[in-house]
PDB file of C-alpha atoms in Angstrom:
ATOM      1  CA  MET V1274       0.000   0.000   0.000  1.00 40.00           C
ATOM      2  CA  TRP V1275       1.262   3.466  -0.861  1.00 40.00           C
ATOM      3  CA  ARG V1276       1.862   5.893   2.005  1.00 43.00           C
ATOM      4  CA  SER V1277       2.590   9.584   1.790  1.00 44.00           C
ATOM      5  CA  GLY V1278       5.676  11.027   3.353  1.00 45.00           C
ATOM      6  CA  PRO V1279       8.841  12.978   2.621  1.00 48.00           C
ATOM      7  CA  GLY V1280      10.294  11.935  -0.710  1.00 51.00           C
ATOM      8  CA  ASN V1281       7.297   9.763  -1.614  1.00 50.00           C
ATOM      9  CA  ILE V1282       5.111  10.552  -4.571  1.00 50.00           C
ATOM     10  CA  GLY V1283       1.677   9.224  -5.355  1.00 48.00           C
ATOM     11  CA  PRO V1284       1.009   6.454  -7.861  1.00 46.00           C
ATOM     12  CA  GLU V1285      -0.444   8.915 -10.395  1.00 46.00           C
ATOM     13  CA  GLN V1286       2.649  11.113 -10.273  1.00 48.00           C
ATOM     14  CA  ALA V1287       4.968   8.082 -10.497  1.00 45.00           C
ATOM     15  CA  ALA V1288       3.144   6.767 -13.543  1.00 43.00           C
ATOM     16  CA  MET V1289       3.283  10.186 -15.193  1.00 44.00           C
ATOM     17  CA  GLN V1290       7.021  10.519 -14.469  1.00 47.00           C
ATOM     18  CA  ASN V1291       7.632   7.126 -16.055  1.00 44.00           C
ATOM     19  CA  ASN V1292       5.655   8.275 -19.129  1.00 44.00           C
ATOM     20  CA  ARG V1293       3.192   5.446 -18.732  1.00 42.00           C
ATOM     21  CA  ILE V1294       0.174   7.723 -18.676  1.00 44.00           C
ATOM     22  CA  GLY V1295      -0.624  11.334 -19.444  1.00 45.00           C
ATOM     23  CA  PRO V1296      -2.404  13.832 -17.209  1.00 47.00           C
ATOM     24  CA  ALA V1297      -5.746  13.135 -18.938  1.00 48.00           C
ATOM     25  CA  ALA V1298      -5.671   9.562 -17.615  1.00 48.00           C
ATOM     26  CA  VAL V1299      -5.189  10.591 -13.979  1.00 48.00           C
ATOM     27  CA  PRO V1300      -8.389   9.740 -12.087  1.00 52.00           C
ATOM     28  CA  ALA V1301     -10.745  12.697 -11.752  1.00 50.00           C
ATOM     29  CA  THR V1302     -10.725  12.256  -7.967  1.00 50.00           C
ATOM     30  CA  VAL V1303      -7.146  13.562  -7.879  1.00 45.00           C
ATOM     31  CA  PHE V1304      -8.366  16.860  -9.309  1.00 45.00           C
ATOM     32  CA  GLU V1305     -11.620  16.871  -7.348  1.00 51.00           C
ATOM     33  CA  ASP V1306      -9.565  16.789  -4.139  1.00 48.00           C
ATOM     34  CA  ILE V1307      -8.273  20.243  -5.059  1.00 42.00           C
ATOM     35  CA  GLY V1308     -11.701  21.453  -6.194  1.00 46.00           C
ATOM     36  CA  ILE V1309     -11.439  20.947  -9.948  1.00 45.00           C
ATOM     37  CA  ASN V1310     -13.688  18.567 -11.862  1.00 48.00           C
ATOM     38  CA  MET V1311     -11.689  17.547 -14.934  1.00 54.00           C
ATOM     39  CA  SER V1312     -14.230  15.203 -16.483  1.00 77.00           C
ATOM     40  CA  LEU V1313     -13.961  14.998 -20.254  1.00 79.00           C
ATOM     41  CA  PHE V1314     -17.749  14.897 -20.365  1.00 81.00           C
ATOM     42  CA  LYS V1315     -17.815  18.360 -18.775  1.00 86.00           C
ATOM     43  CA  VAL V1316     -15.482  19.612 -21.496  1.00 87.00           C
ATOM     44  CA  MET V1317     -17.885  18.252 -24.105  1.00 89.00           C
ATOM     45  CA  ASP V1318     -20.789  19.969 -22.315  1.00 90.00           C
ATOM     46  CA  VAL V1319     -18.961  23.311 -22.357  1.00 92.00           C
ATOM     47  CA  ALA V1320     -17.964  22.962 -26.020  1.00 94.00           C
ATOM     48  CA  GLY V1321     -21.506  21.866 -26.907  1.00 93.00           C
ATOM     49  CA  SER V1322     -23.036  24.879 -25.181  1.00 94.00           C
ATOM     50  CA  ALA V1323     -20.655  27.149 -27.099  1.00 96.00           C
ATOM     51  CA  LEU V1324     -21.568  25.463 -30.401  1.00 96.00           C
ATOM     52  CA  THR V1325     -25.266  26.008 -29.695  1.00 96.00           C
ATOM     53  CA  ALA V1326     -24.704  29.650 -28.722  1.00 96.00           C
ATOM     54  CA  GLN V1327     -22.560  30.429 -31.775  1.00 97.00           C
ATOM     55  CA  SER V1328     -25.082  28.713 -34.044  1.00 96.00           C
ATOM     56  CA  LYS V1329     -27.813  31.002 -32.691  1.00 97.00           C
ATOM     57  CA  ARG V1330     -25.494  33.981 -33.201  1.00 97.00           C
ATOM     58  CA  MET V1331     -24.970  32.941 -36.847  1.00 98.00           C
ATOM     59  CA  ASN V1332     -28.749  32.678 -37.335  1.00 97.00           C
ATOM     60  CA  VAL V1333     -29.220  36.213 -36.007  1.00 98.00           C
ATOM     61  CA  VAL V1334     -26.413  37.544 -38.236  1.00 98.00           C
ATOM     62  CA  ALA V1335     -27.999  35.819 -41.250  1.00 98.00           C
ATOM     63  CA  SER V1336     -31.357  37.387 -40.402  1.00 97.00           C
ATOM     64  CA  ASN V1337     -29.777  40.828 -40.067  1.00 97.00           C
ATOM     65  CA  LEU V1338     -27.980  40.494 -43.407  1.00 97.00           C
ATOM     66  CA  ALA V1339     -31.090  39.170 -45.142  1.00 96.00           C
ATOM     67  CA  ASN V1340     -33.074  42.179 -43.940  1.00 94.00           C
ATOM     68  CA  ALA V1341     -30.384  44.833 -44.468  1.00 95.00           C
ATOM     69  CA  GLU V1342     -32.342  46.316 -47.367  1.00 92.00           C
ATOM     70  CA  SER V1343     -35.885  45.487 -46.211  1.00 89.00           C
ATOM     71  CA  VAL V1344     -37.969  48.609 -46.130  1.00 85.00           C
ATOM     72  CA  THR V1345     -40.726  47.263 -43.898  1.00 81.00           C
ATOM     73  CA  GLY V1346     -41.195  44.338 -41.581  1.00 71.00           C
ATOM     74  CA  PRO V1347     -44.381  42.434 -40.803  1.00 70.00           C
ATOM     75  CA  ASP V1348     -45.460  45.232 -38.444  1.00 78.00           C
ATOM     76  CA  GLY V1349     -45.130  47.852 -41.198  1.00 79.00           C
ATOM     77  CA  LYS V1350     -42.011  49.369 -39.621  1.00 86.00           C
ATOM     78  CA  ALA V1351     -38.423  49.112 -40.803  1.00 90.00           C
ATOM     79  CA  TYR V1352     -36.457  46.091 -39.605  1.00 93.00           C
ATOM     80  CA  ARG V1353     -34.243  46.666 -36.558  1.00 95.00           C
ATOM     81  CA  ALA V1354     -30.938  44.813 -36.264  1.00 96.00           C
ATOM     82  CA  LYS V1355     -30.879  42.149 -33.592  1.00 97.00           C
ATOM     83  CA  GLN V1356     -28.067  41.169 -31.244  1.00 96.00           C
ATOM     84  CA  VAL V1357     -27.513  38.000 -29.224  1.00 97.00           C
ATOM     85  CA  VAL V1358     -26.889  38.369 -25.497  1.00 96.00           C
ATOM     86  CA  PHE V1359     -24.850  35.535 -23.988  1.00 95.00           C
ATOM     87  CA  SER V1360     -24.663  34.579 -20.334  1.00 93.00           C
ATOM     88  CA  PRO V1361     -22.305  32.188 -18.577  1.00 90.00           C
ATOM     89  CA  VAL V1362     -23.660  28.916 -17.243  1.00 89.00           C
ATOM     90  CA  GLN V1363     -22.490  28.711 -13.630  1.00 82.00           C
ATOM     91  CA  GLU V1364     -22.422  25.360 -11.856  1.00 76.00           C
ATOM     92  CA  SER V1365     -20.290  26.759  -9.058  1.00 72.00           C
ATOM     93  CA  ASP V1366     -19.072  30.112  -7.812  1.00 69.00           C
ATOM     94  CA  ASP V1367     -15.532  29.337  -8.945  1.00 70.00           C
ATOM     95  CA  TYR V1368     -15.820  29.150 -12.722  1.00 70.00           C
ATOM     96  CA  ALA V1369     -18.225  29.140 -15.643  1.00 65.00           C
ATOM     97  CA  THR V1370     -19.117  25.777 -17.126  1.00 82.00           C
ATOM     98  CA  GLY V1371     -20.577  26.863 -20.414  1.00 91.00           C
ATOM     99  CA  VAL V1372     -22.507  29.574 -22.168  1.00 93.00           C
ATOM    100  CA  SER V1373     -26.128  30.079 -23.089  1.00 93.00           C
ATOM    101  CA  VAL V1374     -28.098  32.536 -25.161  1.00 95.00           C
ATOM    102  CA  ASP V1375     -29.796  34.734 -22.596  1.00 94.00           C
ATOM    103  CA  ARG V1376     -31.943  36.563 -25.140  1.00 96.00           C
ATOM    104  CA  VAL V1377     -32.007  38.211 -28.551  1.00 97.00           C
ATOM    105  CA  VAL V1378     -32.547  41.964 -28.388  1.00 97.00           C
ATOM    106  CA  GLU V1379     -33.283  44.642 -30.957  1.00 96.00           C
ATOM    107  CA  ASP V1380     -30.631  47.305 -31.472  1.00 95.00           C
ATOM    108  CA  THR V1381     -32.402  50.439 -30.287  1.00 93.00           C
ATOM    109  CA  VAL V1382     -29.190  52.486 -29.959  1.00 94.00           C
ATOM    110  CA  THR V1383     -28.106  52.624 -33.607  1.00 94.00           C
ATOM    111  CA  PRO V1384     -30.323  55.073 -35.493  1.00 94.00           C
ATOM    112  CA  MET V1385     -32.371  53.917 -38.442  1.00 94.00           C
ATOM    113  CA  LYS V1386     -31.102  54.960 -41.869  1.00 93.00           C
ATOM    114  CA  ARG V1387     -33.122  57.397 -43.957  1.00 93.00           C
ATOM    115  CA  MET V1388     -32.873  57.389 -47.725  1.00 93.00           C
ATOM    116  CA  HIS V1389     -34.314  60.061 -49.958  1.00 95.00           C
ATOM    117  CA  GLN V1390     -36.633  58.207 -52.361  1.00 92.00           C
ATOM    118  CA  PRO V1391     -39.564  60.525 -53.111  1.00 92.00           C
ATOM    119  CA  GLY V1392     -41.061  58.069 -55.629  1.00 91.00           C
ATOM    120  CA  ASN V1393     -41.222  55.210 -53.124  1.00 89.00           C
ATOM    121  CA  PRO V1394     -44.781  54.526 -51.924  1.00 88.00           C
ATOM    122  CA  LEU V1395     -43.430  54.095 -48.381  1.00 87.00           C
ATOM    123  CA  ALA V1396     -41.731  57.520 -48.356  1.00 88.00           C
ATOM    124  CA  ASP V1397     -42.807  60.030 -45.728  1.00 88.00           C
ATOM    125  CA  ALA V1398     -44.056  63.541 -46.546  1.00 91.00           C
ATOM    126  CA  ASP V1399     -40.455  64.734 -47.066  1.00 93.00           C
ATOM    127  CA  GLY V1400     -39.676  61.865 -49.490  1.00 93.00           C
ATOM    128  CA  TYR V1401     -37.574  59.806 -47.056  1.00 92.00           C
ATOM    129  CA  VAL V1402     -37.848  56.058 -46.540  1.00 92.00           C
ATOM    130  CA  THR V1403     -36.766  54.603 -43.208  1.00 92.00           C
ATOM    131  CA  MET V1404     -34.293  51.773 -43.758  1.00 94.00           C
ATOM    132  CA  PRO V1405     -32.977  49.147 -41.316  1.00 96.00           C
ATOM    133  CA  ASN V1406     -30.181  50.046 -38.908  1.00 95.00           C
ATOM    134  CA  VAL V1407     -28.136  47.046 -40.075  1.00 97.00           C
ATOM    135  CA  ASP V1408     -24.453  47.785 -40.679  1.00 96.00           C
ATOM    136  CA  VAL V1409     -23.413  45.162 -43.236  1.00 97.00           C
ATOM    137  CA  VAL V1410     -19.691  45.507 -42.429  1.00 97.00           C
ATOM    138  CA  ASP V1411     -20.310  45.010 -38.692  1.00 96.00           C
ATOM    139  CA  GLU V1412     -22.495  41.995 -39.444  1.00 97.00           C
ATOM    140  CA  MET V1413     -19.784  40.441 -41.625  1.00 98.00           C
ATOM    141  CA  VAL V1414     -17.249  40.911 -38.806  1.00 98.00           C
ATOM    142  CA  ASN V1415     -19.756  39.372 -36.387  1.00 96.00           C
ATOM    143  CA  MET V1416     -20.259  36.446 -38.785  1.00 97.00           C
ATOM    144  CA  ILE V1417     -16.517  35.793 -39.085  1.00 98.00           C
ATOM    145  CA  SER V1418     -16.120  35.979 -35.302  1.00 97.00           C
ATOM    146  CA  ALA V1419     -18.993  33.528 -34.732  1.00 97.00           C
ATOM    147  CA  SER V1420     -17.615  31.195 -37.391  1.00 97.00           C
ATOM    148  CA  ARG V1421     -14.120  31.187 -35.850  1.00 98.00           C
ATOM    149  CA  SER V1422     -15.533  30.592 -32.388  1.00 96.00           C
ATOM    150  CA  TYR V1423     -17.661  27.739 -33.722  1.00 96.00           C
ATOM    151  CA  GLN V1424     -14.621  26.178 -35.430  1.00 97.00           C
ATOM    152  CA  ALA V1425     -12.534  26.494 -32.252  1.00 97.00           C
ATOM    153  CA  ASN V1426     -15.191  24.716 -30.214  1.00 96.00           C
ATOM    154  CA  VAL V1427     -15.492  21.943 -32.815  1.00 97.00           C
ATOM    155  CA  GLU V1428     -11.740  21.486 -32.397  1.00 97.00           C
ATOM    156  CA  VAL V1429     -12.146  21.337 -28.605  1.00 95.00           C
ATOM    157  CA  ALA V1430     -14.815  18.641 -29.010  1.00 93.00           C
ATOM    158  CA  ASN V1431     -12.673  16.657 -31.467  1.00 95.00           C
ATOM    159  CA  THR V1432      -9.586  16.879 -29.252  1.00 94.00           C
ATOM    160  CA  THR V1433     -11.613  15.785 -26.234  1.00 90.00           C
ATOM    161  CA  LYS V1434     -12.994  12.848 -28.203  1.00 90.00           C
ATOM    162  CA  THR V1435      -9.442  11.834 -29.167  1.00 91.00           C
ATOM    163  CA  MET V1436      -8.280  12.111 -25.556  1.00 88.00           C
ATOM    164  CA  ALA V1437     -11.169   9.970 -24.334  1.00 85.00           C
ATOM    165  CA  SER V1438     -10.480   7.378 -27.020  1.00 86.00           C
ATOM    166  CA  LYS V1439      -6.797   7.211 -26.057  1.00 85.00           C
ATOM    167  CA  ALA V1440      -7.686   6.943 -22.377  1.00 82.00           C
ATOM    168  CA  LEU V1441      -9.873   3.926 -23.169  1.00 81.00           C
ATOM    169  CA  THR V1442      -6.971   2.169 -24.906  1.00 84.00           C
ATOM    170  CA  LEU V1443      -4.558   2.615 -21.967  1.00 79.00           C
ATOM    171  CA  GLY V1444      -5.549  -0.648 -20.311  1.00 70.00           C
ATOM    172  CA  GLN V1445      -5.132  -2.758 -23.436  1.00 71.00           C
TER     173      GLN V1445
END
C-alpha cells in the first residue's frame, strides 16, 4: 500500500514521471480533491453549449444580413438589427461551465437609416424612406467571429474525443 511522506510521490505522479500515462488519464478524484472537476464529459458539455450559442449567433447575423435592405417588416415598420446576449452557465461560484443565449434583443441604440426616395410609396411627406439600422460591415465581422468561435469549439470537441479514445486504450 502506498503511504505519503517525505520523498514519496503518489502512484499517479509516479506513472506520469515514467511516461506510462498522461495527465488526462489521472483519475478525476485527484483533481476533485483540489476542487477541480476535470471530467472529459464536462469539457464536451462546455464545447456543446458554445456550439449552440454560436449557431444562434450565426442565425441572427444571417437574419440581419437578409433584412439589411428590407424597407418594412411584418409590423409595417423598418427592420431593426438584432443582437444575441450571452450569459455564462455557472455550476459553481468558482468558474463558468458553459454559455447560453440569454436573449435576442433589438438594437435600439443605432439610429435607423433614412434614404431620400420621393417616388417610393413608403416615403414620408419629405420623401424619405426609413431603412434598417443594419451595418453590413459590422455583421460580416460578427459572422466571421462567430464562425471562428464555432470552429474552435469543434476542435475542442474533437480533441476531447481523441483524448477519451486514447484513455480507453490505456488498459489494453
